Amino acid sequence: MAEYMTPFTTMINLNTGVIPNAVVVQKRYLRDLEGLFADSIAEDALMIDNPLLYEVHEATENPMEEGQLRYSTTTIYPGKVGDEYFFTKGHYHAIGNRAELYMGLAGDGYLLLMSPDGEINVQHMTPGAMSYVPPFWAHRTINVGKENFVFFACYPSDAGYDYQSIADKGFAQIVVEQDGKPALVSNPKWVK
Ligand code: PA5
Ligand code: NI
């Protein structure tokens, strides 16, 4: 007889993103993103407080094998480093052809994407927005609002994370506040 995995259900708080029985809760502070913000002087100044930028609640520990899915929620707190809004580290998937689906739950955010040849794409995420991360695109989320920005993510279990490419080269563009609104500008630190 074949062994079949047992189906299950997980509860997610749609306002806060909290998953009460999350198997992993990751907290990322400014120090964990050292060097990623464009304004190094503002980053150094804020490092004294080392604020919490975001939390990830992972709902599942499904096996990292082809065919399985994992899912999580991310809560990015409001704030800026200089003019640049708080964001996630950002990554390519280690297995590049793995796609991902995001859904906005609360707040106001941007999904910043970059293809391997440096093309930039931005999606505005508000509650109910289903934003698709196609295979091969690097992705980072940004809180451009004044409240917490919360979203749900679902991805193939074996996708993995390539953070190093973003740590080394960054994104070609960044999102900053200009005249009280988010604006996309060139990243002075970008390495082509
Ligand atoms: O799977 C995803 O893309 C998300 O769940 C992210 O991992 C999460 O939003 C945190 O971002 P990062 O992994 O870039 O720190
Ligand atoms: Ni991802």
XYZ file of C-alpha atoms and ligand atoms in Angstrom:
208
model
C 0.000 0.000 0.000
C 1.253 3.494 -0.857
C 1.865 5.924 2.056
C -0.056 9.189 1.565
C 0.623 12.372 3.462
C -2.199 13.436 5.807
C -4.071 16.620 4.755
C -4.115 19.485 7.237
C -5.382 23.044 7.816
C -3.556 26.032 9.283
C -5.182 29.201 10.655
C -3.781 32.600 9.686
C -4.805 35.905 11.266
C -5.663 37.928 8.148
C -5.066 41.279 9.850
C -1.819 40.651 11.676
C -0.353 37.792 9.645
C 0.183 35.820 12.843
C 0.072 32.046 12.419
C -0.531 30.812 15.979
C 1.189 27.466 15.483
C 3.879 28.615 13.063
C 6.713 26.096 12.900
C 9.277 28.838 12.255
C 9.148 32.506 13.229
C 11.988 34.559 11.818
C 12.661 38.095 13.009
C 14.907 40.238 10.868
C 16.507 43.328 12.371
C 18.361 46.122 10.569
C 21.662 44.399 11.413
C 20.536 41.345 9.414
C 20.225 43.616 6.340
C 23.473 45.516 6.889
C 24.747 47.172 3.707
C 21.524 46.726 1.721
C 20.114 50.248 2.138
C 21.387 52.908 -0.258
C 22.077 55.567 2.396
C 24.955 54.053 4.425
C 25.165 57.051 6.777
C 21.459 56.808 7.666
C 21.839 53.021 8.028
C 24.788 53.391 10.433
C 22.899 55.996 12.498
C 19.827 53.765 12.847
C 21.962 50.713 13.649
C 22.348 52.025 17.218
C 18.627 51.221 17.738
C 18.772 48.187 15.408
C 14.968 48.193 14.787
C 12.969 45.111 13.895
C 12.157 45.453 10.158
C 10.023 42.361 9.546
C 8.846 38.965 10.765
C 8.147 35.813 8.790
C 5.780 33.139 10.130
C 6.193 29.862 8.298
C 3.104 27.672 8.549
C 4.531 24.410 7.331
C 7.603 22.231 7.328
C 6.587 20.227 4.305
C 9.438 18.167 2.865
C 11.754 20.071 0.519
C 10.865 17.869 -2.393
C 9.442 18.523 -5.838
C 5.649 18.732 -5.805
C 5.319 19.996 -2.219
C 4.329 23.566 -1.247
C 5.209 25.703 1.749
C 3.521 28.903 2.859
C 4.152 31.810 5.175
C 3.128 35.317 6.140
C 5.443 38.309 6.316
C 4.802 41.453 8.363
C 6.975 44.442 7.448
C 6.863 47.291 9.953
C 6.537 50.910 8.755
C 9.702 52.978 8.672
C 12.570 54.243 6.557
C 16.350 54.245 6.427
C 17.006 57.772 5.178
C 14.369 58.130 2.429
C 14.197 54.413 1.668
C 11.267 52.413 3.030
C 11.856 49.290 5.134
C 12.097 46.178 2.950
C 12.879 42.454 3.012
C 16.362 41.171 2.123
C 15.141 39.935 -1.247
C 16.248 36.837 -3.078
C 16.248 34.732 -6.216
C 15.100 31.179 -5.712
C 18.034 28.762 -5.518
C 16.183 26.659 -8.091
C 15.601 29.583 -10.436
C 12.585 28.248 -12.313
C 10.402 28.058 -9.196
C 7.527 30.602 -9.168
C 5.741 32.033 -6.115
C 2.342 33.549 -5.313
C 1.884 36.493 -2.937
C -1.386 37.844 -1.560
C -1.768 41.190 0.216
C -3.548 40.913 3.589
C -3.105 44.313 5.262
C -1.417 47.652 4.661
C 0.228 49.103 1.615
C 3.250 47.546 -0.051
C 5.299 47.246 -3.199
C 6.631 44.037 -4.661
C 9.886 44.878 -6.438
C 11.061 42.320 -8.977
C 14.231 42.065 -11.050
C 15.001 39.686 -13.910
C 18.489 38.174 -14.137
C 19.410 40.777 -16.792
C 18.457 43.687 -14.524
C 14.941 44.507 -15.772
C 12.839 45.991 -12.969
C 9.098 45.469 -12.408
C 6.935 46.784 -9.548
C 3.561 45.519 -8.334
C 1.407 47.466 -5.881
C 0.092 45.181 -3.132
C -2.966 46.101 -1.082
C -5.360 43.689 0.707
C -6.649 41.152 -1.816
C -3.892 41.708 -4.410
C -2.620 38.409 -5.779
C 0.838 39.109 -7.171
C 2.647 36.484 -9.190
C 6.414 36.093 -9.002
C 7.316 34.306 -12.243
C 10.221 31.860 -12.446
C 13.725 33.428 -12.353
C 12.727 36.886 -11.004
C 14.381 38.184 -7.804
C 11.792 39.589 -5.397
C 11.719 41.987 -2.472
C 8.717 43.493 -0.643
C 8.596 47.029 0.705
C 6.288 48.737 3.203
C 5.368 52.067 1.588
C 2.560 52.829 4.073
C 2.217 54.029 7.641
C 0.766 50.771 9.030
C 2.148 47.218 9.041
C 2.289 45.671 5.578
C 1.226 41.996 5.763
C 1.182 39.436 2.964
C 0.845 35.708 2.442
C 3.294 33.733 0.265
C 3.027 30.241 -1.218
C 6.003 28.628 -2.933
C 7.375 25.249 -4.007
C 9.085 23.622 -1.016
C 12.275 22.978 -2.960
C 12.608 26.591 -4.287
C 15.327 27.575 -1.787
C 16.863 31.035 -1.334
C 19.733 32.774 -3.111
C 20.341 35.828 -0.912
C 23.984 36.229 -1.908
C 23.332 37.619 -5.403
C 21.252 40.422 -3.883
C 23.786 41.039 -1.098
C 26.534 41.330 -3.750
C 24.715 43.357 -6.409
C 21.459 44.730 -4.977
C 18.419 45.681 -7.039
C 18.825 48.074 -9.988
C 16.218 50.408 -8.473
C 15.016 51.284 -4.990
C 11.813 52.730 -3.556
C 12.151 56.029 -1.682
C 9.757 58.612 -0.296
C 9.594 61.749 -2.475
C 7.064 64.526 -1.725
C 5.326 62.180 0.722
C 4.834 59.433 -1.892
C 6.764 56.329 -2.936
C 8.990 56.792 -5.994
C 11.195 54.360 -7.899
C 14.741 55.669 -8.445
C 18.079 54.184 -9.583
C 20.054 52.407 -6.890
C 23.402 54.196 -6.543
C 24.904 51.017 -5.058
C 23.759 48.680 -7.832
C 26.467 46.480 -9.374
C 25.460 45.382 -12.871
O 9.146 33.075 0.142
C 9.204 34.306 0.047
O 9.597 34.892 -0.967
C 8.808 35.119 1.262
O 8.155 34.318 2.198
C 10.079 35.740 1.868
O 10.987 34.724 2.233
C 9.757 36.636 3.061
O 8.864 37.648 2.671
C 11.001 37.314 3.625
O 11.815 37.856 2.620
P 13.343 37.405 2.495
O 13.331 35.887 2.427
O 13.833 38.012 1.223
O 14.055 37.879 3.719
Ni 10.680 33.706 -2.708
